[in-house]
Amino acid sequence: MKLTNCLILSAITILCASSPLYGEEMTDTIKVIEKSSTTRLERKGKLLRLVTQLPEKGYYLYETTIDSSSSGTAPFILEGNMQLRMEGDSLLRSHEPLKVVLSESESEVSIHMASLQDSTQYALVRIPFPDDATISTSQRQADVIETIGEIFGYRSKNKKRKSAWSFSIEGLCFGLNNAGGQPVPENLQWGKSWEISWLQCAGVTYAPKPKGVSLQFGVGLSWRNFTSNSAESHLAPSPDRGVCYMPYAEGVTGKKSNLKIFSVTFPILASYKIPKTAVGFKAGAILNLNPHASVKSTAFCEEYDKIEWSTSEIAPRRFTVDIFGSVSIAGAVGVYVKWSPMRMMHSSSPINFQPLTLGMTFGI
């Protein structure tokens, strides 16, 4: 009898010791993904989110809300020998093929990741729950369009933007120049003087609200050409490196003479788009750095059919400022006006003027 009782007690002890309730805590496997090419694990405050790519199509999304009175956020506990990309204690990423096993218990959630390229490489990520935590979980599958933003960290449209700053590029301006205030108005002709400018090759835009006024700062380029078609005189450098008119030599008939100015521009513009329309406005100032200018003339003579000569012995004012304004449709095509309150050359130059430009914009 005693021997029988001992055997029964021994059997009960063995069964209890082998039970999960006796030794280890009961763990439930939530999801097994045999092959995932992209995995992202993120913890923000009370929310833990796992996004992993499914082998067939789309993504698997698992979320756990950990509601606890304890202060702080428990970090990831990382075990294993596989190298994973971690950013602090709140973000973990992997972009290699993995087998992912997601499990839950009463005290933690764990993600076991094993490399498909090297079977000896694995990682176990554990996120423990505080003792007083209330846990609520959800899981679902989503298509690529819905979840691709979660994979790479982009916010959806109905959430607040991460920053009011953004990189921006503006388009091209083509216009006609009027050399206002020049001493001989009929020589530099508006209809044959032109400008090509890239308003903003690179810059930043500050938009404090999704819709409304935004500010733009950047760098651009400008090429301005002023043409004189006088048959008696041509443009030439003055003794102080300004610009003046010189008569053609005897037997030479002038065709045209061009003053060309190259500028690196620094626009500071405010933009506004009328709500529920495609009409947008821009206005502001443009600072010009003028590092180069040249004069080129073309004429005819009896000995030679056509002659040309040019010089860069011209020194425009180093810095000038323009006032800019434009109206565009859908940021595609528009018109602009630009005027300089400053004269282009130094005060001692015989020819000096304040350019006014009218033209069209593309991509602004």
Short mmCIF file of C-alpha atoms in Angstrom, two decimals, residues 66-237:
data_model
loop_
_atom_site.label_atom_id
_atom_site.label_comp_id
_atom_site.label_asym_id
_atom_site.label_seq_id
_atom_site.Cartn_x
_atom_site.Cartn_y
_atom_site.Cartn_z
CA ILE A 66 0.21 48.66 -22.89
CA ASP A 67 -1.75 50.82 -20.44
CA SER A 68 0.18 51.18 -17.20
CA SER A 69 0.62 53.71 -14.42
CA SER A 70 4.34 53.00 -14.38
CA SER A 71 6.46 55.82 -15.73
CA GLY A 72 8.74 55.38 -18.72
CA THR A 73 8.72 52.89 -21.57
CA ALA A 74 10.28 49.45 -21.26
CA PRO A 75 13.07 49.01 -23.82
CA PHE A 76 13.57 46.16 -26.24
CA ILE A 77 15.44 43.23 -24.71
CA LEU A 78 17.49 41.82 -27.57
CA GLU A 79 19.02 38.35 -27.44
CA GLY A 80 20.75 36.25 -30.09
CA ASN A 81 23.62 36.69 -32.53
CA MET A 82 21.94 38.41 -35.51
CA GLN A 83 22.80 42.02 -36.30
CA LEU A 84 19.71 44.24 -36.41
CA ARG A 85 19.40 47.95 -37.00
CA MET A 86 18.31 49.61 -33.74
CA GLU A 87 17.61 53.29 -33.11
CA GLY A 88 17.64 53.90 -29.39
CA ASP A 89 15.17 51.82 -27.41
CA SER A 90 12.09 52.55 -29.53
CA LEU A 91 12.76 51.34 -33.08
CA LEU A 92 14.15 48.19 -34.68
CA ARG A 93 14.35 47.42 -38.41
CA SER A 94 15.48 44.56 -40.63
CA HIS A 95 15.62 44.40 -44.43
CA GLU A 96 16.83 40.82 -44.92
CA PRO A 97 14.77 37.62 -45.42
CA LEU A 98 13.62 36.33 -42.04
CA LYS A 99 11.32 33.79 -40.48
CA VAL A 100 9.27 35.67 -37.90
CA VAL A 101 7.41 34.07 -34.98
CA LEU A 102 5.27 36.33 -32.81
CA SER A 103 4.32 35.07 -29.32
CA GLU A 104 2.50 36.44 -26.30
CA SER A 105 2.43 35.55 -22.61
CA GLU A 106 1.02 37.16 -19.50
CA SER A 107 4.27 39.01 -18.84
CA GLU A 108 5.68 39.89 -22.26
CA VAL A 109 5.44 39.79 -26.03
CA SER A 110 8.31 38.22 -27.94
CA ILE A 111 9.38 38.20 -31.58
CA HIS A 112 11.72 35.44 -32.72
CA MET A 113 13.51 36.20 -36.00
CA ALA A 114 15.69 33.66 -37.79
CA SER A 115 17.79 34.33 -40.86
CA LEU A 116 16.82 32.39 -43.99
CA GLN A 117 20.31 32.82 -45.44
CA ASP A 118 22.21 31.52 -42.39
CA SER A 119 20.31 29.14 -40.10
CA THR A 120 22.67 29.87 -37.19
CA GLN A 121 21.73 33.55 -37.12
CA TYR A 122 18.75 34.48 -34.98
CA ALA A 123 17.40 37.24 -32.76
CA LEU A 124 14.86 37.19 -29.95
CA VAL A 125 13.24 40.48 -29.08
CA ARG A 126 11.31 40.60 -25.80
CA ILE A 127 9.16 43.47 -24.55
CA PRO A 128 8.16 42.90 -20.91
CA PHE A 129 4.83 44.16 -19.54
CA PRO A 130 4.74 46.13 -16.29
CA ASP A 131 3.05 44.35 -13.39
CA ASP A 132 0.03 46.67 -13.34
CA ALA A 133 -0.41 46.81 -17.14
CA THR A 134 -3.69 46.39 -18.99
CA ILE A 135 -3.04 44.85 -22.42
CA SER A 136 -5.16 45.14 -25.55
CA THR A 137 -4.02 43.74 -28.90
CA SER A 138 -5.11 43.78 -32.53
CA GLN A 139 -3.77 42.19 -35.69
CA ARG A 140 -4.67 42.40 -39.35
CA GLN A 141 -3.34 42.10 -42.89
CA ALA A 142 -3.09 45.09 -45.21
CA ASP A 143 -2.18 45.73 -48.80
CA VAL A 144 0.96 47.54 -49.93
CA ILE A 145 -0.67 50.95 -50.42
CA GLU A 146 -2.14 51.04 -46.95
CA THR A 147 0.91 49.92 -45.03
CA ILE A 148 3.94 51.04 -47.01
CA GLY A 149 3.93 54.34 -45.12
CA GLU A 150 4.12 52.45 -41.82
CA ILE A 151 7.11 50.46 -43.07
CA PHE A 152 9.18 53.54 -43.89
CA GLY A 153 7.83 55.83 -41.22
CA TYR A 154 5.77 58.26 -43.31
CA ARG A 155 2.70 59.76 -41.71
CA SER A 156 -0.71 59.36 -43.29
CA LYS A 157 -2.53 62.42 -44.62
CA ASN A 158 -4.92 62.64 -41.70
CA LYS A 159 -2.08 62.98 -39.19
CA LYS A 160 0.01 66.01 -38.36
CA ARG A 161 3.15 66.55 -40.39
CA LYS A 162 6.50 65.87 -38.78
CA SER A 163 7.93 69.22 -39.87
CA ALA A 164 6.82 72.45 -41.52
CA TRP A 165 10.11 72.53 -43.49
CA SER A 166 10.58 70.84 -46.85
CA PHE A 167 13.01 70.83 -49.78
CA SER A 168 11.80 72.71 -52.87
CA ILE A 169 12.77 73.41 -56.49
CA GLU A 170 11.15 76.08 -58.63
CA GLY A 171 10.91 76.32 -62.42
CA LEU A 172 12.00 78.67 -65.20
CA CYS A 173 11.24 82.28 -66.15
CA PHE A 174 11.42 83.70 -69.69
CA GLY A 175 10.95 87.45 -70.03
CA LEU A 176 11.68 90.67 -71.90
CA ASN A 177 13.92 93.33 -70.33
CA ASN A 178 13.35 97.05 -70.34
CA ALA A 179 16.42 99.10 -69.40
CA GLY A 180 14.53 101.84 -67.59
CA GLY A 181 16.27 105.14 -66.82
CA GLN A 182 19.05 104.77 -69.41
CA PRO A 183 20.33 108.06 -70.87
CA VAL A 184 19.43 107.12 -74.47
CA PRO A 185 16.15 105.14 -74.18
CA GLU A 186 15.95 104.19 -77.84
CA ASN A 187 19.26 102.28 -77.90
CA LEU A 188 18.68 99.37 -75.46
CA GLN A 189 15.50 97.95 -76.92
CA TRP A 190 12.85 96.21 -74.84
CA GLY A 191 11.52 93.92 -77.59
CA LYS A 192 14.98 92.45 -78.28
CA SER A 193 16.36 92.29 -74.73
CA TRP A 194 15.53 89.15 -72.80
CA GLU A 195 16.08 87.17 -69.60
CA ILE A 196 16.25 83.45 -68.80
CA SER A 197 16.30 82.54 -65.12
CA TRP A 198 15.97 79.47 -62.94
CA LEU A 199 14.11 80.91 -60.01
CA GLN A 200 15.23 78.31 -57.48
CA CYS A 201 17.68 75.50 -58.27
CA ALA A 202 17.54 74.35 -54.66
CA GLY A 203 15.91 75.69 -51.55
CA VAL A 204 13.66 75.12 -48.59
CA THR A 205 10.02 75.93 -47.97
CA TYR A 206 8.55 76.75 -44.57
CA ALA A 207 4.79 76.09 -44.44
CA PRO A 208 3.44 76.41 -40.88
CA LYS A 209 0.01 75.23 -42.06
CA PRO A 210 -0.87 72.68 -44.78
CA LYS A 211 -2.82 75.39 -46.59
CA GLY A 212 -2.01 79.09 -46.49
CA VAL A 213 1.05 81.28 -46.80
CA SER A 214 4.46 79.60 -47.12
CA LEU A 215 7.97 81.08 -47.22
CA GLN A 216 10.72 80.00 -49.61
CA PHE A 217 14.48 80.51 -49.40
CA GLY A 218 16.96 79.23 -51.96
CA VAL A 219 19.49 79.81 -54.69
CA GLY A 220 18.92 80.32 -58.42
CA LEU A 221 20.54 81.52 -61.67
CA SER A 222 19.81 84.37 -64.08
CA TRP A 223 21.07 85.35 -67.53
CA ARG A 224 20.10 88.85 -68.71
CA ASN A 225 20.75 90.24 -72.18
CA PHE A 226 20.30 93.90 -73.21
CA THR A 227 20.43 94.62 -76.97
CA SER A 228 21.14 97.79 -78.94
CA ASN A 229 20.51 97.87 -82.69
CA SER A 230 22.11 101.23 -83.40
CA ALA A 231 23.86 101.44 -86.79
CA GLU A 232 26.15 104.31 -85.71
CA SER A 233 27.45 103.23 -82.28
CA HIS A 234 28.07 100.09 -80.22
CA LEU A 235 28.41 99.18 -76.58
CA ALA A 236 31.94 99.25 -75.16
CA PRO A 237 33.76 99.33 -71.79
#
